[in-house]
Coordinates of C-alpha atoms in Angstrom, one line a residue:
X1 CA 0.5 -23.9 16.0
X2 CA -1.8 -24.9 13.0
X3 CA -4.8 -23.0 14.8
X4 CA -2.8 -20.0 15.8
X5 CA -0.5 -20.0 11.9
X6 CA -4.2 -20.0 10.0
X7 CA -5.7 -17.0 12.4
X8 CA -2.3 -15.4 11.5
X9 CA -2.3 -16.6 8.0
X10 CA -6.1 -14.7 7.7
X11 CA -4.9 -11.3 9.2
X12 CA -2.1 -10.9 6.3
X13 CA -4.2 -12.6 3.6
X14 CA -6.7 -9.2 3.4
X15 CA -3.6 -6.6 2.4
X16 CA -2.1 -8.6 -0.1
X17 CA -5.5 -9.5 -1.8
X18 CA -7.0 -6.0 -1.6
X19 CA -3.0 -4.5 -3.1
X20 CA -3.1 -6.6 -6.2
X21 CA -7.4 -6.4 -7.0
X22 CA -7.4 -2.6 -6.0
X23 CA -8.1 -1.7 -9.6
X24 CA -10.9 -3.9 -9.8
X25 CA -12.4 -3.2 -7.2
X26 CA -11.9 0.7 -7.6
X27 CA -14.3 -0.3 -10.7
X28 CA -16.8 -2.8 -9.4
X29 CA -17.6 -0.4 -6.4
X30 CA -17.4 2.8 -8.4
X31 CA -15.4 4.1 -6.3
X32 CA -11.9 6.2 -6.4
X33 CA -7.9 5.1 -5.7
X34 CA -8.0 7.7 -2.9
X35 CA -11.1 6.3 -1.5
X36 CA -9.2 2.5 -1.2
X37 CA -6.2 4.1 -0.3
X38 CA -8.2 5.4 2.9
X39 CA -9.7 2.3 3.6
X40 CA -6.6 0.2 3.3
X41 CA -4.9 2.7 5.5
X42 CA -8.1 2.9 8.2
X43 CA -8.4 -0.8 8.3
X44 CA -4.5 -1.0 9.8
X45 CA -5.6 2.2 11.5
X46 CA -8.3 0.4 13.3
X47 CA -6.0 -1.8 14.5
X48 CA -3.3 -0.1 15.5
X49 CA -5.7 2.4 17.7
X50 CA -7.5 -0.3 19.6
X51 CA -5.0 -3.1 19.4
X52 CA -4.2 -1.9 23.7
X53 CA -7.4 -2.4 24.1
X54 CA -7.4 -5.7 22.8
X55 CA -4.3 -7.2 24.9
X56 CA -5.8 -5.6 27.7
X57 CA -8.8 -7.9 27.4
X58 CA -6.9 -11.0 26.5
X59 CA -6.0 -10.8 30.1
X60 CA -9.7 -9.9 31.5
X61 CA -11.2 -12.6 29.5
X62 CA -8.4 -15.0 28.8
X63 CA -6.8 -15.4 25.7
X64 CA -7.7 -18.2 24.4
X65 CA -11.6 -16.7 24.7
X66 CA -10.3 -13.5 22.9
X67 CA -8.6 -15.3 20.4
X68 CA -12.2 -17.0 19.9
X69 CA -14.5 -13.8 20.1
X70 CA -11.8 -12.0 17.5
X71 CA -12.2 -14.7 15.1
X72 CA -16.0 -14.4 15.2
X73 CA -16.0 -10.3 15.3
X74 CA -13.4 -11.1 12.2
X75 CA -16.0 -13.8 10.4
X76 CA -18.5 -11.1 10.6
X77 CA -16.5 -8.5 9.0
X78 CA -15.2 -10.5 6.2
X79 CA -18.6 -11.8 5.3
X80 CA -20.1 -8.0 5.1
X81 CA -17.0 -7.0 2.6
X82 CA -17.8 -10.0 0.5
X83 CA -21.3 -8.3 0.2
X84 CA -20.5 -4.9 0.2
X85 CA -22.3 -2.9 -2.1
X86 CA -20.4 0.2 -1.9
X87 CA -17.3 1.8 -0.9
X88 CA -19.3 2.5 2.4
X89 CA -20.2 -1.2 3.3
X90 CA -16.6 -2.5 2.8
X91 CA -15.4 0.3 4.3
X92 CA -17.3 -0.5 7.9
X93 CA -16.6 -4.3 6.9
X94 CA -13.7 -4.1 6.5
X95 CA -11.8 -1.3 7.8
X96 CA -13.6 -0.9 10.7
X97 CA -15.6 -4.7 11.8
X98 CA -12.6 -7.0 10.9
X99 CA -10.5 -4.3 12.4
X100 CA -11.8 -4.9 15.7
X101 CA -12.1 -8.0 15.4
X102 CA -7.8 -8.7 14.6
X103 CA -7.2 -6.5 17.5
X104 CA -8.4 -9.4 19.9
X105 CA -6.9 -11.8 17.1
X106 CA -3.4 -10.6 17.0
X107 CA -2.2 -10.7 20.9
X108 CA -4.0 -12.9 21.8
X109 CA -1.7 -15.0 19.1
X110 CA 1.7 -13.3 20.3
X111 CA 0.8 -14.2 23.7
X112 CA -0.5 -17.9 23.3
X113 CA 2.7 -18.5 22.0
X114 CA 5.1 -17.1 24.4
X115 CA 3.1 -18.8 26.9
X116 CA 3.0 -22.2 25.6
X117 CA 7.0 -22.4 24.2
X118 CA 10.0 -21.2 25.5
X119 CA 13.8 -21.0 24.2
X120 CA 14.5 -22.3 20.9
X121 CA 11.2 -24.2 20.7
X122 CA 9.9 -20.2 21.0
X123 CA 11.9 -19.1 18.2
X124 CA 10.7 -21.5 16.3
X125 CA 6.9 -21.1 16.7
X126 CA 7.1 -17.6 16.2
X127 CA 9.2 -18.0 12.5
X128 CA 6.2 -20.3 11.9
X129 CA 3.9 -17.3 12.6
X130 CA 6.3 -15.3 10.7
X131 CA 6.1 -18.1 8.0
X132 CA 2.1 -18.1 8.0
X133 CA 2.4 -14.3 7.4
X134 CA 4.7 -15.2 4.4
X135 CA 2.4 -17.7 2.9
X136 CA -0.5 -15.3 3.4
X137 CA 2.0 -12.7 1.2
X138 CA 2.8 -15.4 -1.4
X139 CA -0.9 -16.9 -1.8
X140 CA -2.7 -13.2 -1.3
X141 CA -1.7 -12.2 -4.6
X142 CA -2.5 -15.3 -6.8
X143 CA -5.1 -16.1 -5.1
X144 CA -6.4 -12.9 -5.4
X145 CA -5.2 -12.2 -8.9
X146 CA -7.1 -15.5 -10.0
X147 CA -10.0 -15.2 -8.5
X148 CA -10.1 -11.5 -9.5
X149 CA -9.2 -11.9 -13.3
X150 CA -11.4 -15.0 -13.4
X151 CA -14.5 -15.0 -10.5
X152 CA -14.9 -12.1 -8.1
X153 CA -12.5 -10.5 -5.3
X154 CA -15.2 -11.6 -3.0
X155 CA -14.6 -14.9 -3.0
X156 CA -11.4 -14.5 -0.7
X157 CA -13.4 -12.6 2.0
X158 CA -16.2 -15.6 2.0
X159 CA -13.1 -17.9 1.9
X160 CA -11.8 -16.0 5.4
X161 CA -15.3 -17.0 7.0
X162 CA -14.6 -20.6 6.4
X163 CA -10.9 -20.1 7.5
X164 CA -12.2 -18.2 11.0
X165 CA -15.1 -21.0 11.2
X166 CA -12.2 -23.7 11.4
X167 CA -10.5 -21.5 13.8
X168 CA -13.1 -21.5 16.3
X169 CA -14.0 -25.2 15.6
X170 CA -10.2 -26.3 17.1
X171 CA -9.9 -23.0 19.3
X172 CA -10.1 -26.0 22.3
X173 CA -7.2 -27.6 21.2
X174 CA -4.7 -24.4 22.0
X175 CA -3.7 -24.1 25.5
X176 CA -4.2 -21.3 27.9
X177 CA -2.3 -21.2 31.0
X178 CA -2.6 -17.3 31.7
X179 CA -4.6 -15.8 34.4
X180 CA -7.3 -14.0 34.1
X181 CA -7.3 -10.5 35.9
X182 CA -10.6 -9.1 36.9
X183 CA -9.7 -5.5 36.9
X184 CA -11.5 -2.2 35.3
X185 CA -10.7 -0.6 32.0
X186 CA -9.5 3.0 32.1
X187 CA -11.9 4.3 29.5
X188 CA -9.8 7.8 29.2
X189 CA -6.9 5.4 28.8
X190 CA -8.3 3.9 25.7
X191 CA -10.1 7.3 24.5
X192 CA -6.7 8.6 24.8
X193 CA -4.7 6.2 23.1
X194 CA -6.5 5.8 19.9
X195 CA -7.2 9.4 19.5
X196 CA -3.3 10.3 19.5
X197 CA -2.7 7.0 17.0
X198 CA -5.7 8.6 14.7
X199 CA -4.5 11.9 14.5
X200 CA -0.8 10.9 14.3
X201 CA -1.2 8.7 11.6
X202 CA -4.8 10.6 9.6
X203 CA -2.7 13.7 9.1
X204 CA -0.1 11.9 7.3
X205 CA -2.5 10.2 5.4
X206 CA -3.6 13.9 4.5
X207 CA -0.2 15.1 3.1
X208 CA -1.1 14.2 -0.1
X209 CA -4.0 16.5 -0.2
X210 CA -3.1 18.9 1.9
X211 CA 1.2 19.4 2.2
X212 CA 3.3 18.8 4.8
X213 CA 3.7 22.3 5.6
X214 CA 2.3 24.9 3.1
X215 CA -1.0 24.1 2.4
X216 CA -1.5 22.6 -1.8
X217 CA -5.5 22.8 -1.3
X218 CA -8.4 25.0 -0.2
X219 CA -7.6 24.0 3.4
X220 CA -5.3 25.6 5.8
X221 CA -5.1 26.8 9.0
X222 CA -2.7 29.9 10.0
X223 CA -1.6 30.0 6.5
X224 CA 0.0 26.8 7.1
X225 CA -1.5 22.6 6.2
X226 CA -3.3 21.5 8.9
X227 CA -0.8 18.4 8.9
X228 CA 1.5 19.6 11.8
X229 CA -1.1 20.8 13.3
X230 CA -3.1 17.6 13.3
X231 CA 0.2 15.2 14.2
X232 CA 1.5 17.5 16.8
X233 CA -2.3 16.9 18.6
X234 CA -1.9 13.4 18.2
X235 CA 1.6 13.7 19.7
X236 CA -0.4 15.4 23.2
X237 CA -3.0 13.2 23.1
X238 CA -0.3 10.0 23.4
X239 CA 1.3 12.5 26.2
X240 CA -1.7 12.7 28.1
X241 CA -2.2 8.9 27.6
X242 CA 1.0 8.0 29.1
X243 CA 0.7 10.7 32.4
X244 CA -2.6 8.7 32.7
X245 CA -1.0 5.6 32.8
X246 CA 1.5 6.5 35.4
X247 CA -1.3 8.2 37.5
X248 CA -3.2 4.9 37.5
X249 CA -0.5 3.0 38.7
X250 CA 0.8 5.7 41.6
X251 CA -3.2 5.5 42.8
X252 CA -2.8 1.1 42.9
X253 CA -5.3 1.0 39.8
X254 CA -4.2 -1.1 36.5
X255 CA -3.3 0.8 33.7
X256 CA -4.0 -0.2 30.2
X257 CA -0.5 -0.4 29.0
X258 CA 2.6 -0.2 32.0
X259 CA 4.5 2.6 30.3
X260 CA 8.1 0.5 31.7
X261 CA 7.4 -1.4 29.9
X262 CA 8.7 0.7 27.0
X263 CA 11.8 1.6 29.1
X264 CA 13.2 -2.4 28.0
X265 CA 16.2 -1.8 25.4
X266 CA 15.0 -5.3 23.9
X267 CA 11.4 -4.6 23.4
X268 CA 11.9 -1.1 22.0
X269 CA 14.6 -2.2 19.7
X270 CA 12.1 -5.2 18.2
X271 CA 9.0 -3.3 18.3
X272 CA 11.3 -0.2 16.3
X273 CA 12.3 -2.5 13.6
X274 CA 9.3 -4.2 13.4
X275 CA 7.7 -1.3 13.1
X276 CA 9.3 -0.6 10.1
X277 CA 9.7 -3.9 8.4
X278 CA 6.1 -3.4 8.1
X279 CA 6.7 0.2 7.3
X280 CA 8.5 -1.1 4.2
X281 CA 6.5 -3.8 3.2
X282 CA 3.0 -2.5 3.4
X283 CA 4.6 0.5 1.1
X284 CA 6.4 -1.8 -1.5
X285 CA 3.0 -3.5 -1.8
X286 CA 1.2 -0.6 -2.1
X287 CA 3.3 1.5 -4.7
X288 CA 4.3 -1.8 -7.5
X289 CA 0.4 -2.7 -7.6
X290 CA -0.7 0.9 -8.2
X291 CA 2.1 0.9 -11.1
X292 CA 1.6 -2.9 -12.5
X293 CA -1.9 -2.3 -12.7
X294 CA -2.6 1.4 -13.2
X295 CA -0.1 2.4 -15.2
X296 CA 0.5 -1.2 -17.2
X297 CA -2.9 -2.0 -17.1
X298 CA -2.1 -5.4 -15.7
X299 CA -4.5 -7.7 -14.4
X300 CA -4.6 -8.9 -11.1
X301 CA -3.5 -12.0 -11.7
X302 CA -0.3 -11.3 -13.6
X303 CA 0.2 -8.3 -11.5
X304 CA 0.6 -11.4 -8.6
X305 CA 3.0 -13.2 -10.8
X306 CA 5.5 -10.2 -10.9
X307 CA 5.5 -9.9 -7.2
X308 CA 5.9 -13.9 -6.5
X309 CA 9.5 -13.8 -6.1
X310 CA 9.3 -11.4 -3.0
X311 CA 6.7 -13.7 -2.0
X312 CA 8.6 -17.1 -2.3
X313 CA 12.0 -15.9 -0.5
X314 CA 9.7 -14.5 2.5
X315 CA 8.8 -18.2 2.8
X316 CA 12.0 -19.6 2.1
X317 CA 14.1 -17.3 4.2
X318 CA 12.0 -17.8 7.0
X319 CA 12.6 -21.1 7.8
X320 CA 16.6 -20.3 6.8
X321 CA 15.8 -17.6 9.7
X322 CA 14.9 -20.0 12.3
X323 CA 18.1 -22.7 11.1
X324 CA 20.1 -20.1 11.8
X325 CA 18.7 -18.6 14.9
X326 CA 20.4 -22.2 16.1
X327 CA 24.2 -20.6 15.8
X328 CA 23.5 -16.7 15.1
X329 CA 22.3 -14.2 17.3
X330 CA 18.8 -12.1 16.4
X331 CA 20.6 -9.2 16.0
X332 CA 22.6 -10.4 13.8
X333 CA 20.3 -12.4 11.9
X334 CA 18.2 -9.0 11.8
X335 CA 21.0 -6.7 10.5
X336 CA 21.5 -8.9 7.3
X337 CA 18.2 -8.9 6.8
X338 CA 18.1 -4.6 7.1
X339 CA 21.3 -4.7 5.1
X340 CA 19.7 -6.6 2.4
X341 CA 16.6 -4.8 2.6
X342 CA 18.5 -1.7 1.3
X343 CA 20.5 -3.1 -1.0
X344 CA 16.9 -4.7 -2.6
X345 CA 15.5 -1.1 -2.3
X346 CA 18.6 -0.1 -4.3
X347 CA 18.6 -3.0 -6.6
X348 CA 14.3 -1.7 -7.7
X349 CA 15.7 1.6 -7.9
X350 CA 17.8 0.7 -10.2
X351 CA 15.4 -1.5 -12.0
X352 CA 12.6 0.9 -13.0
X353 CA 11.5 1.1 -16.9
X354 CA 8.4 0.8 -17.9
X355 CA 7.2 -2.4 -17.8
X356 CA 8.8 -3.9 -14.7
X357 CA 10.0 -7.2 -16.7
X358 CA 13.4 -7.7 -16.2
X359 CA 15.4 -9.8 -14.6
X360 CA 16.9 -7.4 -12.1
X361 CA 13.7 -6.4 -10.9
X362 CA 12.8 -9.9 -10.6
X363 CA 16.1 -10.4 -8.2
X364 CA 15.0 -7.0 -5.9
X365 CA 11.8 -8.5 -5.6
X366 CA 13.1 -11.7 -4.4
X367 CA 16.0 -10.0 -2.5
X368 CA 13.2 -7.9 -0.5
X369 CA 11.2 -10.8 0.6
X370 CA 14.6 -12.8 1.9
X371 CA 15.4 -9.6 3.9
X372 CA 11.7 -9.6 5.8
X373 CA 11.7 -13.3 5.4
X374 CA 14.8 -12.6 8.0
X375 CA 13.3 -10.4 9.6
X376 CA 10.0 -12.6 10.3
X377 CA 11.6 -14.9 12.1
X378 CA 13.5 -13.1 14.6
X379 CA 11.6 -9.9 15.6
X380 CA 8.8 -11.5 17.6
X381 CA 10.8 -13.7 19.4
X382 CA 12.7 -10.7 20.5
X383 CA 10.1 -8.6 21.6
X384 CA 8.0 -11.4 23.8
X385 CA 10.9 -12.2 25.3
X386 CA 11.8 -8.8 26.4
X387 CA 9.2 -9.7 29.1
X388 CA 7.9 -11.8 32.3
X389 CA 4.6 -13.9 31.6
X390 CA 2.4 -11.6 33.4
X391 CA 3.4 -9.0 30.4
X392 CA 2.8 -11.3 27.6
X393 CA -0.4 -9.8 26.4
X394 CA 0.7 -6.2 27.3
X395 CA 3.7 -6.8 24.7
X396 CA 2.0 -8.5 22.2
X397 CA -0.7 -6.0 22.3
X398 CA 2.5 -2.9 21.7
X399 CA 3.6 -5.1 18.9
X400 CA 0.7 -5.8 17.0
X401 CA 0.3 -1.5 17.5
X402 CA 3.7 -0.9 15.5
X403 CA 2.8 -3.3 13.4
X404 CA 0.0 -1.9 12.2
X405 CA 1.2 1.2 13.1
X406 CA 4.1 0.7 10.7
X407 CA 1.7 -0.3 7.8
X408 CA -0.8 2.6 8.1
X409 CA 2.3 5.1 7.6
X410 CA 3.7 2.6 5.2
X411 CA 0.7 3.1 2.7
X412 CA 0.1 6.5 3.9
X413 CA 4.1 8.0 3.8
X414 CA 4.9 6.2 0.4
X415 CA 1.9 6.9 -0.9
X416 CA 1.6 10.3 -0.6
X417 CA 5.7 10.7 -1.8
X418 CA 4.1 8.7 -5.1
X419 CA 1.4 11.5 -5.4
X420 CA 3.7 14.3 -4.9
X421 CA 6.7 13.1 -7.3
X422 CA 4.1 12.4 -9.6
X423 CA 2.0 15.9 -9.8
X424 CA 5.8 17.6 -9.6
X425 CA 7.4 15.6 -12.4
X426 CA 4.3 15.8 -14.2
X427 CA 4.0 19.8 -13.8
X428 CA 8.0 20.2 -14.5
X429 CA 7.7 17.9 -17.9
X430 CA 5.1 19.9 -19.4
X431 CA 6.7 23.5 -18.5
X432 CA 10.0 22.0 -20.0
X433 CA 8.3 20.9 -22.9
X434 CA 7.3 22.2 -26.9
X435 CA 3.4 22.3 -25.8
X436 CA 2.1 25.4 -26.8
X437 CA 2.3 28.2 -23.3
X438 CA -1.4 28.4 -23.3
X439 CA -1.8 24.5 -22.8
X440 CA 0.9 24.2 -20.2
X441 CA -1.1 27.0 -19.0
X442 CA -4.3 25.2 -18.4
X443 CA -2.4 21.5 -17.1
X444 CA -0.8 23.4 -14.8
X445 CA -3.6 25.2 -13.5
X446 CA -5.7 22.0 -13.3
X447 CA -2.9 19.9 -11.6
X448 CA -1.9 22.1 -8.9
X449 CA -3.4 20.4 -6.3
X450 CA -2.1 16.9 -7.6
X451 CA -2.5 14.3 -9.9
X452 CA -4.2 11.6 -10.1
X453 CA -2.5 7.8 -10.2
X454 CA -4.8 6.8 -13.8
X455 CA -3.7 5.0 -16.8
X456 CA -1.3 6.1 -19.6
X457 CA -3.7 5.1 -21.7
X458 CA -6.4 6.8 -20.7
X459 CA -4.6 10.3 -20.7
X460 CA -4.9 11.1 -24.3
X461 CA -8.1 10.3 -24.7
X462 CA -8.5 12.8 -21.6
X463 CA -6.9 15.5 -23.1
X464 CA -8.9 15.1 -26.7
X465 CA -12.3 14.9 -24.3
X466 CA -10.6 18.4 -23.1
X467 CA -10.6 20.0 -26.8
X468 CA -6.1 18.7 -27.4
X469 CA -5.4 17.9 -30.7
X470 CA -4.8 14.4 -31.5
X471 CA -0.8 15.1 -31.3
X472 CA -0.6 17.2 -28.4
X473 CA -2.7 14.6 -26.5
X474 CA -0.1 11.9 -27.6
X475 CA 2.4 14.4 -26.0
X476 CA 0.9 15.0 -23.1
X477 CA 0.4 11.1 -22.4
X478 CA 4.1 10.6 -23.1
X479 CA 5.2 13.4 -20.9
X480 CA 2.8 11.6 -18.0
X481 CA 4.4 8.6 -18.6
X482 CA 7.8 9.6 -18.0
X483 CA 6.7 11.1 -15.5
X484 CA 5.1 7.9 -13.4
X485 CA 8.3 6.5 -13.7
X486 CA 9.8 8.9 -11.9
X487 CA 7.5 9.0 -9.1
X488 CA 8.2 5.6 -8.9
X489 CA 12.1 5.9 -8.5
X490 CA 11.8 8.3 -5.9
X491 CA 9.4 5.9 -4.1
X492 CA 11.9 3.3 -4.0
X493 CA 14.5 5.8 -3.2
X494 CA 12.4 6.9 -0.1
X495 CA 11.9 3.1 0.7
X496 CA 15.4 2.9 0.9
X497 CA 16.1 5.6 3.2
X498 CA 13.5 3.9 5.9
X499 CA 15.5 0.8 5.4
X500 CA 18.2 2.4 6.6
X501 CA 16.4 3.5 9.2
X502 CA 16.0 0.4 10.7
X503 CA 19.2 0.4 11.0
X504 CA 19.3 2.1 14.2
X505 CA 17.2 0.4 16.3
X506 CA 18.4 -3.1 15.9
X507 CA 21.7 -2.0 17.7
X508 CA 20.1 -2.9 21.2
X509 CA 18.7 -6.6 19.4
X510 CA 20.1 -9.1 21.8
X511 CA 23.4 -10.2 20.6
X512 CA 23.5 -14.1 22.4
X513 CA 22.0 -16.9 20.6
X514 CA 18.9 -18.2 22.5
X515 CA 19.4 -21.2 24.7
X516 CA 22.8 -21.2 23.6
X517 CA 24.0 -21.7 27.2
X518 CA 21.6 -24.1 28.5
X519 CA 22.2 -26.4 25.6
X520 CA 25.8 -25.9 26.1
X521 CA 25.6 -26.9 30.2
X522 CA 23.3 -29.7 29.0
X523 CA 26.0 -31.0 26.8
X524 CA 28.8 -31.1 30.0
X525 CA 30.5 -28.0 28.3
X526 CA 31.0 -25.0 30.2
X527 CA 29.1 -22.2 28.6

């Protein structure tokens, strides 16, 4: 568990980091917010297309040798994006090496697990995965914010090499009782699989840019955004992927994912709610950075600070979690953790001025992280035991897919509602307002294709650069102020819908407490 919870406690570490020193970065690599926003998205991406892949190879090579080749794959990519001297480098460092390296990392975890515990003992190792992920969550940002504000960002990714090299160095001690199947890999069946998962999830990255539906740029197709267009092939290429899949097995071949596997109430209602846990996470840590530090002009560091409460009671509440798991069923250890999660959503709604310092956003904060911290230590449980040992990597390999999954639309989804609540709020304030019609005029003009997340104090000095007077610049950085705030309610609010969401697949969460009745026979009590 020490060896598996620090390979797990590196594959969460990068997010968090990159979330609270995306400003800095933005500006060391002279790049854009768009440009990170695409890597952070691609590097979840990345996993989530080839993360079948992975699992599939767990089982050809063994796990344990897939956790090891993962972590070195991994080592490799975090040492280039510690060197990076460009948006480019980390990109391929980052999005795309360490990428392929989690996706042997991540099942290869799952599956170690389920194979090496079983019953309560189960629930507990994976609420100390979940617990790993939580520490990763709390230390990312002040870690991150420190050595940000005070060294360099790279420093963490030099600091995963020496995590991964310590990895590998006790790899021997974890125990692998799987067996190893020497079968082919369908290489449509992988083709197929991460082309529908990039499409799918690269078009809603794009409705930012280019609308949901009516196109807002230069680039349209039938009149209409590409966006549909774009999902709806992703949508036939996982079609195609999953008639493959039966075809393999009516000929006797092995498929790369057994689509009955899906057809288990259990595993789709963990996988669904995991799926957007992460959903909800990866876009609360996308959207409070972006404001702390690019409207506030917060540090990294401090910026960590304001999100440690969320951090703390994801640690806390996953160990409460797994003491419960003892007397309380995971689904309904899971639904008070949902229920929470919207009220928290609610709670930052609510909470929104402009400088984030109160108390009650300090309590949705903390409120948020005891809802996943709930969440963590149930939902993988529930979804590797949905399955016999000769599925273990199969399933751990569809989890770490909508979990990584979930983030990519987390960042992607929430971030584009930011962008678009922004550039309409923005547009709206300065018709509604006293500028003269021939400045509102040229801002609107100039923002119709959306605005850009900068800082409020960098507008006016914009707008002067751009001939304003000195008091219709002030204006005009008011009105974008204002406006930021509201694209930040509605980013809460849309966070809150998802949460409720969830809602509806944790009705098929099993309802029994596990090992309840052996430990009941076991005590002479009829269960």
């Amino acid at each position: 568990m020490t060896v598996l919870g620090a390979a797990q406690f590196v594959m969460v570490l990068d997010s968090t980091v990159m979330n609270v020193s995306i400003s800095t970065v933005v500006k060391d690599l002279h790049t854009t917010i768009t440009a990170m926003q695409t890597t952070i998205t691609f590097y979840t991406l990345t996993m989530a297309a080839f993360m079948l892949l992975g699992a599939k190879l767990g089982d050809i090579w063994g796990r344990r040798r897939a956790l090891v080749i993962g972590s070195i794959v991994y080592a490799i990519g975090s040492g280039t994006t510690a060197l990076s001297p460009n948006i480019g480098v980390l990109f391929v460092g980052w999005s795309v090496v360490e990428g392929l390296g989690a996706v042997l990392v991540i099942p290869a975890i799952a599956a170690l697990i389920a194979d090496n515990y079983s019953g309560h003992a189960r629930v507990t190792a994976f609420a100390v995965i979940g617990a790993s992920s939580g520490v990763a969550v709390a230390a990312g940002p002040l870690i991150g914010g420190f050595l940000t504000t005070y060294a360099s960002w790279r420093y963490v990714f030099a600091g995963e090499v020496v995590i991964m090299a310590v990895v590998l160095l006790f790899s021997r001690v974890v125990h692998d009782s799987g067996a190893r199947e020497r079968v082919p890999i369908d290489l449509l069946s992988v083709v197929l699989s991460a082309l529908g998962l990039v499409l799918v999830v690269w078009g809603l990255l794009q409705t930012k840019t280019w609308g949901w539906i009516l196109p807002t740029q230069d680039a349209s197709l039938l009149g209409l955004s590409p966006v549909p267009f774009i999902v709806a092939a992703g949508a036939v290429a996982l079609w195609l992927f999953f008639v493959r899949q039966r075809r393999l097995i009516a000929k006797g071949r092995t498929p790369l994912l057994d689509p009955s596997i899906l057809q288990l109430r259990q595993l789709r209602a963990g996988i669904g709610s995991l799926g957007l846990q992460y959903t909800v996470t990866a876009g609360l840590f996308f959207i409070v950075p972006i404001y702390l530090q690019l409207t506030l002009g917060l540090n990294a560091l401090t910026t960590g600070l304001r999100i440690f409460p969320l951090s703390v009671s994801l640690v806390l509440f996953s160990i409460v979690g797994t003491v419960l798991a003892r007397r309380v069923s995971p689904k309904r250890i899971s639904r008070i953790g949902q229920l929470a999660l919207v009220v928290a959503s609610l709670i930052l709604l609510g909470s929104v001025d402009p400088e984030l310092d109160t108390f009650v956003f300090g309590l949705g904060m903390f409120i948020a992280g005891a809802a996943l911290g709930l969440l963590a230590s149930q939902l993988g449980n529930v979804t590797m035991s949905a399955v016999g040992p000769d599925q273990l990597s199969e399933a751990g390999g569809v989890q770490g897919v909508f979990q990584n999954l979930g983030s990519s639309l987390g960042t992607a989804l929430i971030g584009s509602v930011m962008i678009a609540a922004l550039s309409t709020a923005f547009a709206g304030n300065v018709a509604a307002s006293s500028l003269p019609q021939s400045l509102q005029s040229q801002v609107q003009e100039q923002t119709q294709h959306g605005v850009g997340v900068i800082p409020v104090s960098g507008v006016s000095q914009i707008a002067q650069d751009q001939g304003l007077s000195s008091s219709d610049s002030e204006k005009l950085a008011s009105l974008y102020s204002s406006s930021q705030l509201e694209a930040l309610r509605l980013s809460f609010a849309a966070l809150s819908l998802i949460s409720c969401a969830a809602l509806f697949f944790s009705r098929n969460l099993p309802s029994e407490v596990p090992g309840k009745d052996a430990r009941t026979k076991a005590k002479g009590v009829p269960a």
